[in-house]
Every structure is written in C-alpha cells, then in structure tokens.
mmCIF file of C-alpha atoms in Angstrom:
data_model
loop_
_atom_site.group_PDB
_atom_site.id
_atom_site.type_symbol
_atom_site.label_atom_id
_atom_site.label_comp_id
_atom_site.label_asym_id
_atom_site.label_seq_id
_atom_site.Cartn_x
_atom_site.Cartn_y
_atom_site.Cartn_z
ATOM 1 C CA UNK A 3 0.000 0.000 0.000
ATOM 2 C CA UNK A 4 1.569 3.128 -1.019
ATOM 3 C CA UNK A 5 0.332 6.169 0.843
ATOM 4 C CA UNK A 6 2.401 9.860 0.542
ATOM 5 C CA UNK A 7 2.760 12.565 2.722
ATOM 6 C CA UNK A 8 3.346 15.920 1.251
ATOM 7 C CA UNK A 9 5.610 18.077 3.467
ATOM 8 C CA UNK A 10 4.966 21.792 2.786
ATOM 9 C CA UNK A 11 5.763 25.176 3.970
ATOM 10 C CA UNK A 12 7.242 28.747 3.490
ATOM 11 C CA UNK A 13 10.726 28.893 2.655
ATOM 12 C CA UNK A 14 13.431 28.565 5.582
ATOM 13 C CA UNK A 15 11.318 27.029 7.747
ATOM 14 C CA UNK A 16 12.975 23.733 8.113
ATOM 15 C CA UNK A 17 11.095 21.788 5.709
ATOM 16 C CA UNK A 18 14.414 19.537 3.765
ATOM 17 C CA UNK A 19 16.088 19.666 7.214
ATOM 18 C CA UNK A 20 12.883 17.583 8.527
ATOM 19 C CA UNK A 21 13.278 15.344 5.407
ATOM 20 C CA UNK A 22 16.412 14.899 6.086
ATOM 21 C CA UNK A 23 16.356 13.525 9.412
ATOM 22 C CA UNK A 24 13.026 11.553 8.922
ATOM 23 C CA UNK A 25 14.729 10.150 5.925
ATOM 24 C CA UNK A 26 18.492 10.067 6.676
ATOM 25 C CA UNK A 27 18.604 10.683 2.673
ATOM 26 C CA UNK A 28 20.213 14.007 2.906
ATOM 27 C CA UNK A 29 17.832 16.746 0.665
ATOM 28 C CA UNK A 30 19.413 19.737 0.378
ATOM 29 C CA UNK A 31 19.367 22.512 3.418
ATOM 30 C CA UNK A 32 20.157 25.783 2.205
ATOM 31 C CA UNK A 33 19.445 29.559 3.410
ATOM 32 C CA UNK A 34 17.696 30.676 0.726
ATOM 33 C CA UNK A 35 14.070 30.659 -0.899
ATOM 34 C CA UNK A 36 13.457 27.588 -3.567
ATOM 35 C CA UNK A 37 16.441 25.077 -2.186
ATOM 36 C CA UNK A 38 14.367 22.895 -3.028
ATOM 37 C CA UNK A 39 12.927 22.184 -6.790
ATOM 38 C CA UNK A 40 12.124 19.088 -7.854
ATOM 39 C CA UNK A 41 10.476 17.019 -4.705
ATOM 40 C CA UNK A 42 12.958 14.815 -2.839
ATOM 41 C CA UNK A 43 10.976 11.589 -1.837
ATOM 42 C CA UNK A 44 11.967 9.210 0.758
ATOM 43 C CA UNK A 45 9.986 6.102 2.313
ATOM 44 C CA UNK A 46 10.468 6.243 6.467
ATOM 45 C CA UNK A 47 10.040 3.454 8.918
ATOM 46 C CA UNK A 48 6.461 3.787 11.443
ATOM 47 C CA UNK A 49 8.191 3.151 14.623
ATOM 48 C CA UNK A 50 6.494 0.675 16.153
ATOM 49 C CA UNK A 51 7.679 -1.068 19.562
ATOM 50 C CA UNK A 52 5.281 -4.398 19.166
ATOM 51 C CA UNK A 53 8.029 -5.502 16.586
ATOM 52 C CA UNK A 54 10.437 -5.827 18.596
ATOM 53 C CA UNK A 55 8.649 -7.181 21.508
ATOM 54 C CA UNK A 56 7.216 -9.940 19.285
ATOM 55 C CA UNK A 57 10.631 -10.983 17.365
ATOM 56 C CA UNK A 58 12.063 -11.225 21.575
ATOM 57 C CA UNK A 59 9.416 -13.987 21.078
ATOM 58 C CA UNK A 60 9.621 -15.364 17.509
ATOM 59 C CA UNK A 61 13.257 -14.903 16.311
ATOM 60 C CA UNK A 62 12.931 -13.878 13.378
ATOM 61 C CA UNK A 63 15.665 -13.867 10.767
ATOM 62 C CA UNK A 64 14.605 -10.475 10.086
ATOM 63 C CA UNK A 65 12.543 -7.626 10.755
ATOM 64 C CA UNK A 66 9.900 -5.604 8.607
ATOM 65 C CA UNK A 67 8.373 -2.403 9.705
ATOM 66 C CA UNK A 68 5.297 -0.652 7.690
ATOM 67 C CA UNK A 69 6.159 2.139 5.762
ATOM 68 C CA UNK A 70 4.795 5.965 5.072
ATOM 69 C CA UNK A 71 6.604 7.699 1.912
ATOM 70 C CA UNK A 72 7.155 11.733 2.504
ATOM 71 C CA UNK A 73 7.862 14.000 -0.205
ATOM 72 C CA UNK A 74 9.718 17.151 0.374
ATOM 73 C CA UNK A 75 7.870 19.905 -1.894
ATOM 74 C CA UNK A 76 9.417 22.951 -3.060
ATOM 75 C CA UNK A 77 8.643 26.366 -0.869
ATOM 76 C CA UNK A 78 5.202 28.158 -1.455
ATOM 77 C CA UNK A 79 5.070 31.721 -1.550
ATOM 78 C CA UNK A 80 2.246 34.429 -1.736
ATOM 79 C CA UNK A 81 0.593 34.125 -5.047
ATOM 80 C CA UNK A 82 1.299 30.836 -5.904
ATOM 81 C CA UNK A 83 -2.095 30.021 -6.572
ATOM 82 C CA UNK A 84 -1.413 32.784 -9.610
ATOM 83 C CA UNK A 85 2.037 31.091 -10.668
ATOM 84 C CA UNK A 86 3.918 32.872 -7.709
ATOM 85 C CA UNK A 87 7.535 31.370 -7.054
ATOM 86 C CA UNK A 88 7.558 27.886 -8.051
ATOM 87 C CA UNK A 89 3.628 27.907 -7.173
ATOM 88 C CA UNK A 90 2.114 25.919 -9.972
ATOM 89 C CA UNK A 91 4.953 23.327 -10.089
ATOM 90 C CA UNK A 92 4.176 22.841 -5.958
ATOM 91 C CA UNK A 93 0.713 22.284 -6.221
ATOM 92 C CA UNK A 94 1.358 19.564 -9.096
ATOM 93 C CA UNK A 95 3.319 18.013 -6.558
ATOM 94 C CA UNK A 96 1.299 18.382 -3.582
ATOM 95 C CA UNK A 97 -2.251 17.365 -5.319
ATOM 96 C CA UNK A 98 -0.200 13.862 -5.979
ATOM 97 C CA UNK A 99 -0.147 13.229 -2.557
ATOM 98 C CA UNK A 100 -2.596 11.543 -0.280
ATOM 99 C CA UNK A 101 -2.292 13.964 2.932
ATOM 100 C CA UNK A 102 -0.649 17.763 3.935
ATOM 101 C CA UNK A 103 2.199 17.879 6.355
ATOM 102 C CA UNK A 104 2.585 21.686 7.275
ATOM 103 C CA UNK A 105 5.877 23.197 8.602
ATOM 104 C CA UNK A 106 5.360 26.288 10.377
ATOM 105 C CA UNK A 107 8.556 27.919 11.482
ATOM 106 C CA UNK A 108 8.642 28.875 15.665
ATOM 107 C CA UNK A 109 12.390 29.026 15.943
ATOM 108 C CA UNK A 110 14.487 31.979 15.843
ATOM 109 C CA UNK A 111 17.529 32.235 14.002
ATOM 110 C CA UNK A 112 19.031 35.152 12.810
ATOM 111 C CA UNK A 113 20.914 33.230 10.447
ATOM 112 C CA UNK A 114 18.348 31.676 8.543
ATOM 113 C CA UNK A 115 15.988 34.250 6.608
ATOM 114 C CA UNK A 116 12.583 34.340 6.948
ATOM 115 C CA UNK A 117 10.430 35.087 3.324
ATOM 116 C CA UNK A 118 8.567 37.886 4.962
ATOM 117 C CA UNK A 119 11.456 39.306 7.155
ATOM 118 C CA UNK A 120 10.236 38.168 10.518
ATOM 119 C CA UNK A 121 9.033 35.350 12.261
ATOM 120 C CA UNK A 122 5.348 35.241 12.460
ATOM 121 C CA UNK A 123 3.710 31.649 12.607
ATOM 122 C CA UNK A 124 -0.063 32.853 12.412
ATOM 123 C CA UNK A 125 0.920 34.979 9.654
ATOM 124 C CA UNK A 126 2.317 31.932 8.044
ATOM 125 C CA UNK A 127 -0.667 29.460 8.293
ATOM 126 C CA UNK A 128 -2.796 32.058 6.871
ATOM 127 C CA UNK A 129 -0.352 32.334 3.595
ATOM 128 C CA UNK A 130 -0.380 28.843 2.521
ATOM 129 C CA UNK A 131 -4.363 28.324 4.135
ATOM 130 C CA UNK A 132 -5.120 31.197 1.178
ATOM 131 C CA UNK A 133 -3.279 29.624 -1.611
ATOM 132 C CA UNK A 134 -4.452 26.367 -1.238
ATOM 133 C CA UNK A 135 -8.224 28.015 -1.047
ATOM 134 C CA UNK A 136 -7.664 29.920 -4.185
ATOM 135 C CA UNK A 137 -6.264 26.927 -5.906
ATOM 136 C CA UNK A 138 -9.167 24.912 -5.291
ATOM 137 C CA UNK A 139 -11.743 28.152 -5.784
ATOM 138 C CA UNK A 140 -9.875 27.963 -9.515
ATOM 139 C CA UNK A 141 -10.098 24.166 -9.988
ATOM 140 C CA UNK A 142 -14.069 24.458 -9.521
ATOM 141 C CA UNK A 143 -14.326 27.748 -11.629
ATOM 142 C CA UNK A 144 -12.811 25.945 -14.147
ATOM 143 C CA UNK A 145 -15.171 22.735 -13.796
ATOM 144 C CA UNK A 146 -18.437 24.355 -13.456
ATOM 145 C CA UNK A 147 -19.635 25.539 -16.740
ATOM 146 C CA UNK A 148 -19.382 21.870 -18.150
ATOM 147 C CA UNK A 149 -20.773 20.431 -14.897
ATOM 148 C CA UNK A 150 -23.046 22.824 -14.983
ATOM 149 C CA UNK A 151 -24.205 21.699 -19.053
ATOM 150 C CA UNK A 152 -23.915 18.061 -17.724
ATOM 151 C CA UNK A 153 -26.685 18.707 -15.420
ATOM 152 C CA UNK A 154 -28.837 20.095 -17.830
ATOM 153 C CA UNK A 155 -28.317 16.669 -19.576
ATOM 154 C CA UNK A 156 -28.394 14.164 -17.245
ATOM 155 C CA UNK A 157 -30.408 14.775 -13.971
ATOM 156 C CA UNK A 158 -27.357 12.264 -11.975
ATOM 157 C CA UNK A 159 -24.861 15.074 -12.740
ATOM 158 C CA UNK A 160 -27.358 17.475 -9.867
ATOM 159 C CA UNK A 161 -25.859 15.762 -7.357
ATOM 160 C CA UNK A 162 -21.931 16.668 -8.255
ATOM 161 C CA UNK A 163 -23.232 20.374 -9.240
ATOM 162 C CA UNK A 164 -24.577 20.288 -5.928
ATOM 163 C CA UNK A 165 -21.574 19.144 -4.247
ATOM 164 C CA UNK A 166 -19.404 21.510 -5.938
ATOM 165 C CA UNK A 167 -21.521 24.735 -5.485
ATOM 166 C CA UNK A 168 -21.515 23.831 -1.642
ATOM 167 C CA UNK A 169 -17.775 22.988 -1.503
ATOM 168 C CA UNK A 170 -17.473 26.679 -3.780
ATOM 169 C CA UNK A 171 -19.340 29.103 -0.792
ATOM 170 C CA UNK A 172 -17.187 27.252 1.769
ATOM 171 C CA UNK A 173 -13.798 27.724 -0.072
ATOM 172 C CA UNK A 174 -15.610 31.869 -0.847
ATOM 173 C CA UNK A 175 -15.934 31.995 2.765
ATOM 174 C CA UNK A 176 -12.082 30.930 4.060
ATOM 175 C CA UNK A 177 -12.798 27.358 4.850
ATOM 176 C CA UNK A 178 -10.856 23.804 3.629
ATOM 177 C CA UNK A 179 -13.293 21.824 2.132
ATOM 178 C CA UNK A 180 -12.506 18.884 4.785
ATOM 179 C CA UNK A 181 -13.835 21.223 7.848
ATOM 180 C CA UNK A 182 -17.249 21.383 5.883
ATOM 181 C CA UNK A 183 -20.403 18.988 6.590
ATOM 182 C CA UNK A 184 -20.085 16.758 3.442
ATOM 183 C CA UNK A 185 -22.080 13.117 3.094
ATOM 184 C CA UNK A 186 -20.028 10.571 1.962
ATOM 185 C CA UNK A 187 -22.088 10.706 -1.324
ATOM 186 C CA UNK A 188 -21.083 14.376 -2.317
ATOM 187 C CA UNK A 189 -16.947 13.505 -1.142
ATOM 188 C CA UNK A 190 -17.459 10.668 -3.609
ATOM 189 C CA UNK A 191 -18.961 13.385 -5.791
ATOM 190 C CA UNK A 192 -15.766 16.037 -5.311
ATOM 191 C CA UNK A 193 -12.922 12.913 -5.896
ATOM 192 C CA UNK A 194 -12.034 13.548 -9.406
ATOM 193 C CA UNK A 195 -11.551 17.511 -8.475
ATOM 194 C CA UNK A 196 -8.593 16.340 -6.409
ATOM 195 C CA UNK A 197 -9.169 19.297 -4.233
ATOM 196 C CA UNK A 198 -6.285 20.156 -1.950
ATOM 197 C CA UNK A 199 -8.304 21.352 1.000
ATOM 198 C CA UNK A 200 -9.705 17.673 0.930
ATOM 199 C CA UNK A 201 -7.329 16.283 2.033
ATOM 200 C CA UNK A 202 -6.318 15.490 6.129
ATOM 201 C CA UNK A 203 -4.023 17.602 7.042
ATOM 202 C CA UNK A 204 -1.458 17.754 10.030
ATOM 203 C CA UNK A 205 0.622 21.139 11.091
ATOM 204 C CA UNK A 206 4.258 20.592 12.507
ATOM 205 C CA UNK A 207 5.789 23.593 14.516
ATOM 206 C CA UNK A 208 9.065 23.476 14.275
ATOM 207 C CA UNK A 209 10.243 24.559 17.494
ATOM 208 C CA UNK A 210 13.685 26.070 19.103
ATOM 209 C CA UNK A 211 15.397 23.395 21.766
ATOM 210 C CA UNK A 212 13.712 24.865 24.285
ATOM 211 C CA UNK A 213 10.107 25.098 23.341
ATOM 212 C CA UNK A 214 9.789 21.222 23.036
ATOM 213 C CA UNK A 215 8.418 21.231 26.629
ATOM 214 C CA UNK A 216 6.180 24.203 26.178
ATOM 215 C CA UNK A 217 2.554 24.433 25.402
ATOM 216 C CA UNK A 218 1.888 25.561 21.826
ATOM 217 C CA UNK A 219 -1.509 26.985 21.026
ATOM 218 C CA UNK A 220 -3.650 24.494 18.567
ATOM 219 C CA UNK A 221 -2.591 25.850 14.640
ATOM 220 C CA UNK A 222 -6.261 26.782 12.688
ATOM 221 C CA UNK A 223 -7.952 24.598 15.152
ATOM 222 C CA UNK A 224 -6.031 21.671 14.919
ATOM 223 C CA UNK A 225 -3.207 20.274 17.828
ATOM 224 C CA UNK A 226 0.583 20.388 16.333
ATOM 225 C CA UNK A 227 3.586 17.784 16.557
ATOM 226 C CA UNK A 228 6.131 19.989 18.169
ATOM 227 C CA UNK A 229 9.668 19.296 16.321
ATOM 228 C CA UNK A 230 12.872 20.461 16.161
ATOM 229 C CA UNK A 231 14.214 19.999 13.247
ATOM 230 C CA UNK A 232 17.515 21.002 14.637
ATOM 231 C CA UNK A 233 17.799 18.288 17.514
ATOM 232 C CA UNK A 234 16.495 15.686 15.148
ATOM 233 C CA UNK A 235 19.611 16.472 13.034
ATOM 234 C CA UNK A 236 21.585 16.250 15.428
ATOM 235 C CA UNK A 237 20.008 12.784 16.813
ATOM 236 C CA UNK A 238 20.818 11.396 13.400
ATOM 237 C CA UNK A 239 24.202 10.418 14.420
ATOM 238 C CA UNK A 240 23.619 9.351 17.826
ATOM 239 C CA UNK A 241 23.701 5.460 18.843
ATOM 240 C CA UNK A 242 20.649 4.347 20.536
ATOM 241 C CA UNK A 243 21.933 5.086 23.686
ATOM 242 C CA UNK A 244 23.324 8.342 23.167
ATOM 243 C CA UNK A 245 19.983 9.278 21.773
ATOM 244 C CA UNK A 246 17.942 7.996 25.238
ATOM 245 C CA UNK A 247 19.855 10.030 27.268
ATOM 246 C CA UNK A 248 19.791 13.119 24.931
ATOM 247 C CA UNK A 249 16.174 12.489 24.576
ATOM 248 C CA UNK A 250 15.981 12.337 28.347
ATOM 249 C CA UNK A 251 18.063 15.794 28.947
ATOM 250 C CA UNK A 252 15.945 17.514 26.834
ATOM 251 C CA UNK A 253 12.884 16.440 29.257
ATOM 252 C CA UNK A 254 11.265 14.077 26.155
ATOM 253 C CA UNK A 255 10.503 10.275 25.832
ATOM 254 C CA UNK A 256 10.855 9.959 22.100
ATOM 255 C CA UNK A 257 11.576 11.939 19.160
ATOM 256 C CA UNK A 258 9.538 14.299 17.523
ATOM 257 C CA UNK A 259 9.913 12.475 14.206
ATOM 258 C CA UNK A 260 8.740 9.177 15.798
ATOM 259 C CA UNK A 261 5.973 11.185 16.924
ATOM 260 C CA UNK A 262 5.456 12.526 13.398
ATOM 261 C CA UNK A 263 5.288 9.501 11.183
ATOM 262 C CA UNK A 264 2.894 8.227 13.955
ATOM 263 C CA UNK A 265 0.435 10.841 13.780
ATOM 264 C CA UNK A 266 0.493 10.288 9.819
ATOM 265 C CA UNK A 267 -0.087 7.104 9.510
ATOM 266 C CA UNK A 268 -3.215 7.687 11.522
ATOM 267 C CA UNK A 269 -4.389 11.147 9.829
ATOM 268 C CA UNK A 270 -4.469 8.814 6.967
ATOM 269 C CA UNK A 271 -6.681 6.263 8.560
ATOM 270 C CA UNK A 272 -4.024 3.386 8.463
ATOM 271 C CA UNK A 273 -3.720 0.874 11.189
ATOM 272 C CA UNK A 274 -0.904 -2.276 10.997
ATOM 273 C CA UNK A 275 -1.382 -5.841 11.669
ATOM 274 C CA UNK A 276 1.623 -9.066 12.171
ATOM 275 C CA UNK A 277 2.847 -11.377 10.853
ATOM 276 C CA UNK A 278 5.728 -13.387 12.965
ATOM 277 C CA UNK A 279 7.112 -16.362 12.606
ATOM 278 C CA UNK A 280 11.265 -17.493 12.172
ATOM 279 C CA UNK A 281 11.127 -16.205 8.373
ATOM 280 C CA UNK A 282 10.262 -12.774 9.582
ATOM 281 C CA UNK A 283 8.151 -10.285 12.003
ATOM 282 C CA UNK A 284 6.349 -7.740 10.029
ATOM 283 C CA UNK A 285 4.100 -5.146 10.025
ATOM 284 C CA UNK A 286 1.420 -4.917 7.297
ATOM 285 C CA UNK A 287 -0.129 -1.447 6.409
ATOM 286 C CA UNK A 288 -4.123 -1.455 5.849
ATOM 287 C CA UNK A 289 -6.870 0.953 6.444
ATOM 288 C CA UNK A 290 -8.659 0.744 9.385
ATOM 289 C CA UNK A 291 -11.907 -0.823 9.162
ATOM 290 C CA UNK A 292 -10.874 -3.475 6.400
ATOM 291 C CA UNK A 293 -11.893 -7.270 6.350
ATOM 292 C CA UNK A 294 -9.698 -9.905 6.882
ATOM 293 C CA UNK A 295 -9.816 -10.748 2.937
ATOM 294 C CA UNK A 296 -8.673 -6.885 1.847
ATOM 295 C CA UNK A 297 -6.075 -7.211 4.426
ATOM 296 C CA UNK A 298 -4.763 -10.586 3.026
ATOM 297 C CA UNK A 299 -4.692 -8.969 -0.096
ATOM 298 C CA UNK A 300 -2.111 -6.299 1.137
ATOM 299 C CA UNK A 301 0.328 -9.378 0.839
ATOM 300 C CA UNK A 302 -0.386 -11.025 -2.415
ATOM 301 C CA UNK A 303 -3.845 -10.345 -4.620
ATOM 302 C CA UNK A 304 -3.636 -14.678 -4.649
ATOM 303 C CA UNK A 305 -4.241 -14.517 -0.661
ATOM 304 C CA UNK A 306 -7.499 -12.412 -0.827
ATOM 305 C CA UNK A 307 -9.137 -13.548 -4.213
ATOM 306 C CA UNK A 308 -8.336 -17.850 -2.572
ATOM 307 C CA UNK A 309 -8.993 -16.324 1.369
ATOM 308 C CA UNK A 310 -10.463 -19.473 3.508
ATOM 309 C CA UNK A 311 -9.850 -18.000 7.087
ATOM 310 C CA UNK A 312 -7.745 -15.845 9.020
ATOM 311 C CA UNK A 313 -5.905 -17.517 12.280
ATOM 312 C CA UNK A 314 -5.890 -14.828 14.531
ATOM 313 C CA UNK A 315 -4.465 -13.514 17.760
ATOM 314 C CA UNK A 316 -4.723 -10.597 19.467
ATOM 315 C CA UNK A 317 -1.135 -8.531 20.433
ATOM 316 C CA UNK A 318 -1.788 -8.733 24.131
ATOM 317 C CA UNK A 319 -2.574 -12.516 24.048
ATOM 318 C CA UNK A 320 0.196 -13.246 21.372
ATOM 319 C CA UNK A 321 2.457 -11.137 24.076
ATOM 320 C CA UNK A 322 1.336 -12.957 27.511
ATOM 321 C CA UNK A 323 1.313 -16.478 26.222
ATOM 322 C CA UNK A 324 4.328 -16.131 24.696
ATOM 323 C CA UNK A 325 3.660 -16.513 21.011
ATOM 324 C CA UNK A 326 1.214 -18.968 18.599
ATOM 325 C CA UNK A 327 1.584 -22.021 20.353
ATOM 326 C CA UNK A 328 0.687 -20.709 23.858
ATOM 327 C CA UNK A 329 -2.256 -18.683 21.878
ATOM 328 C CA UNK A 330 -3.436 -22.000 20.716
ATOM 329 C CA UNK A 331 -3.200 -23.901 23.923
ATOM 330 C CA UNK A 332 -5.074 -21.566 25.666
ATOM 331 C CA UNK A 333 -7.675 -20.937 22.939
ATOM 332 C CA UNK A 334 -7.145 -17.673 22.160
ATOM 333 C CA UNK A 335 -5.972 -18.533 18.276
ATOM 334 C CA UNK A 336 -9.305 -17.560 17.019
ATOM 335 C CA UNK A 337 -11.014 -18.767 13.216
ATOM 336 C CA UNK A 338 -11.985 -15.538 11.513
ATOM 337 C CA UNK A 339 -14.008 -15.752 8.532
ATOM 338 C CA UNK A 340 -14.810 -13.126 5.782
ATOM 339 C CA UNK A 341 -16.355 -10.462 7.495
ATOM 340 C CA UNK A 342 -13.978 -10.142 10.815
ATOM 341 C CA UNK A 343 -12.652 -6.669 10.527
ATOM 342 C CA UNK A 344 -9.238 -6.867 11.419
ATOM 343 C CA UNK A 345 -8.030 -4.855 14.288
ATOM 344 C CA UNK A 346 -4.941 -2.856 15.309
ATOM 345 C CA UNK A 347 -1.946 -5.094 16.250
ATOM 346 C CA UNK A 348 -3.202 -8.430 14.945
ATOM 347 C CA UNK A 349 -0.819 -11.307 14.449
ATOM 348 C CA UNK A 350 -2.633 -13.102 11.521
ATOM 349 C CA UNK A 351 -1.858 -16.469 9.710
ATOM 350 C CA UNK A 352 -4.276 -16.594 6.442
ATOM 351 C CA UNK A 353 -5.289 -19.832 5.234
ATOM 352 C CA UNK A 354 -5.929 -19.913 1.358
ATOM 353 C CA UNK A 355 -6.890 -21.725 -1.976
ATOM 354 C CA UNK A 356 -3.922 -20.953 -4.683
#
C-alpha cells in the first residue's frame, strides 16, 4: 500500500532539514528561498515497539516495519495560486499526494531568513491556508460551466453540481473543504476535483530546543507535533543510547519524528497488523476498518481472491502467552471468517486456496 505525505511550507522554515532527518537521505538545506525544486521523496520506517517485543518472542531472521513515503515539496510563496515562485509546479506536486504535512517555522535564528522578514507563525498558516483556497476556488471555476451543461443533460450530474456549489461558498468563505459537513455521497462526488483542502491535514511547529516542553496553542484549530528539526539532526548520528539520554536531557521520551510519522499514519486512517514467525516479524499497512480478505490482499492479490480463514491472535494474548503455540493452547488462536474486521496489532496467519 503506497500512501504519501506531502511536506509543505514557506521557505526557511525547516522543511528539507525535517526530510532529512526523517529520511536520513540528505535533501538539500540551504538559506535561501526555492532550495528545493524538484520534490525529494523518501519512504520512512512507522516506529512501532510491538516488533520488537514480538521478534524477543519469535526470532525472526529479520525484521519488517510498515512504511509511510514523505515528499519534500518545493517552498510556497504568496501568489502561488497565480504562478507565484515555483507555485504551480508545488501544487502539481502536492495534489499527488494523499495527505498535507505543514511546517510552520517557531524558531528563531538570525541566520536563517525568513520570506517575509520576521518570524510570524499565524501569519504563516494564513499564507499557505489562502493559496491552497484559491487553488481549489480555480479548480471548480474551471469545472463548473461543463458540470453545470452536464446537469442540464443528465439529472445524476445534480448531485456533483450540488456538491461543488456547496464545496465553492465554503472555499468563498475561508474554509478547507474537509472542515465542511459533506455526506459521503457528495466527497465521492468532489474525488475527481482532487481538491487540496480535501485532504487530512497535520501542522508541525518546528520549534527552538527549548520550546519542546512548552505548550503551543492548537494551529487553525487543529493540535501540532512539536519538532525540532535542529535536535532531530543532530540525533541522526547518535547510537541508541546516546539518543535515550539526549532524549531524556531535553525532558522528552521519544523523538519528535517518531511522533510525526505516527500521527500520519493515523491522519491517513491506516492501522498495521503481524505477521511473525522465524522467516520474519512484520508489520502490514491497511486501512482501518478493512476485512480480513482486503487485508490478506495487502500481501499477495492470490491470498485475498483464494482467502479461507484468518488464524488470529490478538497482540496482548500473542504477548502474555508467549507466542502462537501458547495462543493456541489456551484458545485464544481464534477462526476468523470473511467479514472479521481486522483490528490494530493483529498477528494473523491466512489460510488460502492458490
């Protein structure tokens, strides 16, 4: 399942610097507007602590985390919703992927400049809030008059007209599309407008050493990760250790970037369950809600289209009787059929026809 998180922000405010330490791929840093051009992209680890504790139990030969892909897109400036800066190129890139990662600069640094000459995070959010708005307030004005000939056609096509005209006064009145009461039929209705305010979105502040302990007001309603993209940079090259004890000084139990790819992975709805056995321990990537058939399917099309039954334990009980075996002793390897929905932290064995 491949799922992308679009990183975006003003220029300077530590957007490749985060990519760089969530991906360890090195995308360029620099101190001036536009570093980056052409979107780095870079596939990052969900950390995930079950892993390990159930390969303490299975010895695996190896180990096989789910993954989240982020893309690091190019700065956005006022006006790029008119061809500003590099603005049309960005929101090519960034109506590719499935969510918005915001970077909204809280550090000071005289060193690095600031687009706007100062420091002003509200200021910020409001910037790239706009463009996307007028972006997608252009992407209907452009749809509507054939929509709108559609509908006198065909009576079906109302419904998207509808949809569009409601999702149009929201976007006229300064609102994302996804804060709007929508029914599932008139999202389904919106899809092919690929709509950038549709999409879930998650702020980062990007905070000075510090503020990591501090209370930051929500961003446009919504609760940021606090990060510093400088500390993460720096944790890069710390062993394990080195990085506990850092972690502790600084008053935190993990990284921000752990917390990052965490939060992600569940702004897009995901949810992982096991496998484990000697072969390997890994985590499989599926949306939450899914059957035990789609999920099967996340490993080989063969497994869902043949599925017979899913043998399946629960984490806790895989954890406390000490694998499959004790599971099954104890009756706690449960038969799941078609329609179990598989939850969270599952360690599954499908059964199948080939």
């Amino acid at each position: 399942m491949s799922l992308s998180i679009g990183i975006v922000g003003l220029p300077n405010v530590g957007k490749s610097t985060l990519f760089t330490a969530l991906t360890n791929k090195g995308g360029l840093a620099a101190n001036y507007p536009f570093a980056t051009i052409e979107p780095n992209v870079g596939m990052v680890p969900v950390p995930d602590r079950r892993l390990n504790r159930l390969a303490e139990i299975d010895h695996p030969a190896q180990i096989v985390p789910a993954m989240v892909e982020f893309v690091d897109i190019a700065g956005l400036v006022a006006g790029a919703s008119q061809g500003e800066g590099l603005g049309n190129q960005f929101l090519a890139n960034i109506r590719e992927c499935d969510a918005i990662c915001e970077i909204v600069r809280y550090f000071t640094d005289r060193d690095v400049i600031h687009v706007s000459g100062k420091v002003d995070a509200e200021s910020d959010v409001e910037t790239i809030k706009t463009e996307l708005i007028l972006a997608d307030i252009a992407t209907i004005e452009k749809a509507l008059p054939r929509v709108e000939k559609e509908a006198k056609r065909d009576k079906e096509k109302q419904k998207k007209l509808d949809a569009m005209n409601k999702a149009f006064e929201a976007l006229n009145d300064g609102h994302r599309v996804r804060t709007i009461d929508l029914s599932e039929d008139e999202v389904a209705e919106l899809y092919d407008l690929h709509l950038l305010t549709m999409k879930p979105f998650l702020y980062v502040a990007n905070v000075d050493e510090d503020q990591l302990t501090a209370d930051i007001a929500p961003i446009d309603g919504l609760e940021p990760v606090k990060i510093s993209a400088k500390v993460e940079s720096e944790l890069i090259d710390l062993e394990e250790d080195e990085r506990a004890e850092y972690l502790e000084e600084l008053g935190i139990e993990e990284s921000g970037l752990e917390r990052l790819v965490r939060e992600t992975y569940h702004l897009l709805g995901l949810q992982s369950y096991f496998t484990s056995g000697e072969k390997e321990t890994r985590a499989w990537t599926i949306h939450i809600g899914d059957t035990a058939p789609k999920a099967a399917g996340v490993i080989h099309s063969d497994f869902e289209r043949g599925f017979i039954k899913a043998e399946t334990a629960s984490y806790e009980d895989y954890v406390e009787l000490n694998g499959e075996s004790g599971c099954r002793a104890a009756g706690k390897l449960r038969q799941e059929g078609k329609d179990y929905v598989v939850q969270d932290g599952d360690i599954i064995t499908f059964k199948f026809n080939v």
